[in-house]
Coordinates of C-alpha atoms in Angstrom, one line a residue:
M1185 CA 6.7 -25.8 -4.3
E1186 CA 7.1 -26.9 -7.9
S1187 CA 8.7 -24.6 -10.4
L1188 CA 6.4 -22.8 -12.7
P1189 CA 6.3 -23.8 -16.4
P1190 CA 7.7 -21.2 -18.9
Y1191 CA 4.3 -19.8 -19.9
A1192 CA 3.5 -19.3 -16.2
L1193 CA 6.6 -17.4 -15.6
K1194 CA 5.7 -15.0 -18.5
L1195 CA 2.3 -14.6 -16.9
V1196 CA 3.8 -13.9 -13.5
A1197 CA 6.1 -11.2 -15.1
A1198 CA 3.0 -9.7 -16.9
M1199 CA 1.1 -9.5 -13.7
A1200 CA 4.1 -7.9 -12.0
F1201 CA 4.2 -5.3 -14.7
M1202 CA 0.5 -4.7 -14.5
G1203 CA 0.6 -4.3 -10.7
Y1204 CA 3.5 -2.0 -10.9
T1205 CA 2.0 0.2 -13.6
L1206 CA -1.4 0.4 -11.8
G1207 CA 0.3 1.2 -8.6
S1208 CA 2.3 4.0 -10.2
V1209 CA -0.8 6.1 -11.0
P1210 CA -0.5 9.1 -8.7
F1211 CA -4.2 9.7 -7.9
G1212 CA -3.4 12.3 -5.2
M1213 CA -1.5 14.5 -7.6
L1214 CA -4.0 14.1 -10.4
L1215 CA -7.0 15.0 -8.2
T1216 CA -5.3 18.0 -6.5
N1217 CA -4.1 19.3 -9.9
L1218 CA -7.5 18.9 -11.5
A1219 CA -9.2 20.6 -8.6
G1220 CA -6.8 23.5 -8.7
A1221 CA -5.4 22.7 -5.2
G1222 CA -1.8 23.1 -6.2
D1223 CA 1.2 20.9 -6.6
L1224 CA 0.9 18.2 -3.9
R1225 CA 4.7 17.7 -3.9
K1226 CA 5.1 21.3 -2.6
I1227 CA 2.5 21.0 0.1
G1228 CA 3.2 19.7 3.6
S1229 CA 5.4 16.6 3.5
G1230 CA 5.3 16.5 -0.3
N1231 CA 3.9 13.0 -0.1
I1232 CA 1.3 12.0 -2.8
G1233 CA -0.9 10.1 -0.4
A1234 CA -4.3 11.0 1.2
T1235 CA -2.8 12.4 4.4
N1236 CA -1.0 15.0 2.5
V1237 CA -3.9 15.7 0.3
L1238 CA -5.9 16.4 3.5
R1239 CA -3.4 19.3 4.2
T1240 CA -4.8 21.1 1.2
G1241 CA -8.0 21.5 3.2
R1242 CA -9.9 19.4 0.8
K1243 CA -11.4 16.5 2.7
D1244 CA -13.3 15.3 -0.3
L1245 CA -10.1 15.0 -2.4
A1246 CA -8.4 13.3 0.5
A1247 CA -11.1 10.7 0.8
A1248 CA -11.1 10.1 -2.9
T1249 CA -7.3 9.7 -3.0
L1250 CA -7.6 7.2 -0.1
L1251 CA -10.2 5.1 -2.0
L1252 CA -8.4 5.3 -5.4
D1253 CA -5.0 4.4 -3.9
A1254 CA -6.6 1.4 -2.1
A1255 CA -8.4 0.4 -5.3
K1256 CA -5.0 0.2 -7.1
G1257 CA -3.8 -2.6 -4.7
F1258 CA -7.2 -4.3 -4.7
L1259 CA -7.6 -4.3 -8.5
A1260 CA -4.0 -5.5 -9.1
V1261 CA -4.7 -8.6 -7.1
A1262 CA -8.2 -9.1 -8.6
I1263 CA -6.9 -8.8 -12.2
A1264 CA -4.1 -11.2 -11.4
W1265 CA -6.6 -13.7 -9.9
I1266 CA -9.0 -13.4 -12.9
M1267 CA -6.1 -13.8 -15.5
T1268 CA -4.4 -16.8 -13.8
P1269 CA -5.3 -20.5 -13.7
P1270 CA -6.1 -21.7 -10.2
D1271 CA -3.1 -24.0 -9.9
F1272 CA -0.6 -21.1 -9.5
S1273 CA -2.9 -18.1 -8.8
D1274 CA -1.5 -17.7 -5.3
R1275 CA 1.9 -16.8 -6.8
T1276 CA 0.6 -14.4 -9.3
V1277 CA -1.7 -12.5 -7.0
T1278 CA 1.0 -12.0 -4.4
V1279 CA 3.5 -10.8 -7.1
A1280 CA 0.8 -8.3 -8.3
A1281 CA 0.1 -7.1 -4.8
L1282 CA 3.7 -6.5 -4.0
A1283 CA 4.3 -4.8 -7.4
A1284 CA 1.4 -2.5 -6.9
V1285 CA 2.7 -1.2 -3.5
V1286 CA 6.3 -0.8 -5.0
G1287 CA 4.6 1.1 -7.9
H1288 CA 3.0 3.5 -5.5
C1289 CA 6.2 4.0 -3.5
Y1290 CA 8.4 4.3 -6.6
P1291 CA 6.2 5.4 -9.5
I1292 CA 7.7 5.5 -12.9
F1293 CA 5.5 8.5 -13.7
L1294 CA 7.0 10.7 -11.0
G1295 CA 10.7 9.8 -11.3
F1296 CA 10.4 7.0 -8.8
K1297 CA 9.5 9.4 -6.0
G1298 CA 6.1 8.4 -4.6
G1299 CA 4.1 7.7 -1.5
K1300 CA 4.4 5.4 1.5
G1301 CA 2.2 2.6 0.3
V1302 CA -0.4 2.6 3.1
A1303 CA -3.7 2.8 1.3
T1304 CA -2.4 0.7 -1.7
G1305 CA -1.0 -1.9 0.8
L1306 CA -4.3 -2.1 2.6
G1307 CA -6.2 -2.5 -0.6
A1308 CA -3.8 -5.3 -1.7
M1309 CA -4.2 -7.0 1.6
L1310 CA -7.9 -6.8 1.5
A1311 CA -7.9 -8.6 -1.8
L1312 CA -5.3 -11.2 -0.8
S1313 CA -7.0 -12.0 2.5
P1314 CA -10.2 -10.1 3.4
L1315 CA -9.9 -11.0 7.2
T1316 CA -6.3 -9.8 7.3
G1317 CA -7.1 -6.6 5.4
L1318 CA -10.1 -5.8 7.7
A1319 CA -7.9 -6.4 10.7
G1320 CA -5.4 -3.9 9.3
C1321 CA -8.1 -1.3 8.5
A1322 CA -9.6 -1.7 12.0
T1323 CA -6.1 -1.3 13.6
W1324 CA -5.3 1.7 11.5
L1325 CA -8.5 3.5 12.3
S1326 CA -8.4 2.7 16.0
V1327 CA -4.8 3.7 16.6
A1328 CA -5.2 6.8 14.4
K1329 CA -8.3 7.9 16.3
L1330 CA -6.7 7.2 19.7
T1331 CA -3.4 9.0 18.9
R1332 CA -4.6 11.4 16.2
I1333 CA -1.5 10.4 14.3
S1334 CA -2.2 8.8 10.9
S1335 CA 1.3 7.3 10.6
A1336 CA 1.0 5.6 14.0
G1337 CA -2.2 3.9 12.8
A1338 CA -0.5 2.8 9.6
L1339 CA 2.5 1.4 11.3
A1340 CA 0.4 -0.5 13.7
A1341 CA -1.7 -1.9 10.9
F1342 CA 1.3 -3.1 9.0
I1343 CA 2.8 -4.8 12.1
I1344 CA -0.4 -6.6 12.7
M1345 CA -1.3 -7.8 9.2
P1346 CA 1.6 -10.1 8.6
V1347 CA 1.0 -11.7 12.0
V1348 CA -2.7 -12.3 11.2
L1349 CA -1.9 -13.8 7.8
L1350 CA 0.8 -16.0 9.2
A1351 CA -1.6 -17.2 11.9
L1352 CA -4.1 -18.1 9.2
Y1353 CA -1.5 -20.2 7.4
G1354 CA -0.1 -21.8 10.6
F1355 CA 2.9 -19.5 10.8
S1356 CA 4.4 -21.1 7.6
F1357 CA 5.7 -19.7 4.4
Q1358 CA 5.3 -23.2 2.8
A1359 CA 1.5 -23.3 2.5
S1360 CA 1.2 -20.1 0.5
P1361 CA 3.4 -17.2 -0.7
K1362 CA 0.8 -14.7 0.7
P1363 CA 2.3 -14.5 4.2
L1364 CA 5.8 -13.7 2.6
A1365 CA 4.2 -11.1 0.5
A1366 CA 2.5 -9.5 3.5
V1367 CA 5.9 -9.4 5.3
L1368 CA 7.6 -7.8 2.3
I1369 CA 4.9 -5.2 1.9
S1370 CA 4.9 -4.4 5.5
V1371 CA 8.7 -4.0 5.6
L1372 CA 8.6 -1.7 2.6
V1373 CA 5.7 0.5 4.1
I1374 CA 7.4 0.7 7.5
A1375 CA 10.8 1.6 5.9
R1376 CA 9.0 4.4 4.0
H1377 CA 7.9 5.7 7.4
H1378 CA 11.4 6.0 8.9
E1379 CA 11.1 9.8 9.3
N1380 CA 7.7 9.5 10.8
I1381 CA 9.0 7.0 13.3
V1382 CA 11.7 9.4 14.4
R1383 CA 9.2 12.2 14.8
I1384 CA 6.8 10.0 16.7
F1385 CA 9.4 9.1 19.3
S1386 CA 10.5 12.7 19.5
G1387 CA 6.9 14.0 19.9
K1388 CA 7.1 16.1 16.7
E1389 CA 4.8 14.1 14.4
P1390 CA 1.9 16.2 13.2
R1391 CA -1.6 15.3 14.4
I1392 CA -4.4 14.6 11.9
G1393 CA -5.7 17.9 10.5
E1394 CA -2.6 19.8 11.4
K1395 CA -0.4 21.3 8.8
K1396 CA 3.2 20.1 8.6
P1397 CA 5.7 22.9 9.1

């Protein structure tokens, strides 16, 4: 691919900053605090995502957190696409998508201690490639329903999505940076689940609706 002109590099940097800042907004904490449900970081796993919000007993807050966290990823990509000329929009939207997930996982507003990036990653993937995002959502829901383990569904989804996106682009990183972004996002999300992976294999991962000891 040709190198970007200087103004384009500045725009890419701006979209990365936008994506990261948007991704850093801790909707789970904001909603639980406003609703008087307590400090989310002191409940269950201490995670700021929807699964931990569910442990407060507030299904409505958990659903709202899931939607808003997904919206962060989707909006980051949508804004980058709107703000970028078509000749290099693929690059800016992929940077914005990755930045949004990084922002959720390492939010500046919470001392870089955030969530695991599942909902934000799914939202970003839906915007980058609707077919890939839908495949990820279907996989997540199916595996989570079958196993009653949310993290198992998330891990399965982020294994499937890079494969789907690579298949759409002929298993090539040359046609578009989107498959590379999908791989990087998936690696980050899976790495953030390292403790869940250990618990899954040891049979100690909490089921959906159970309170984590």
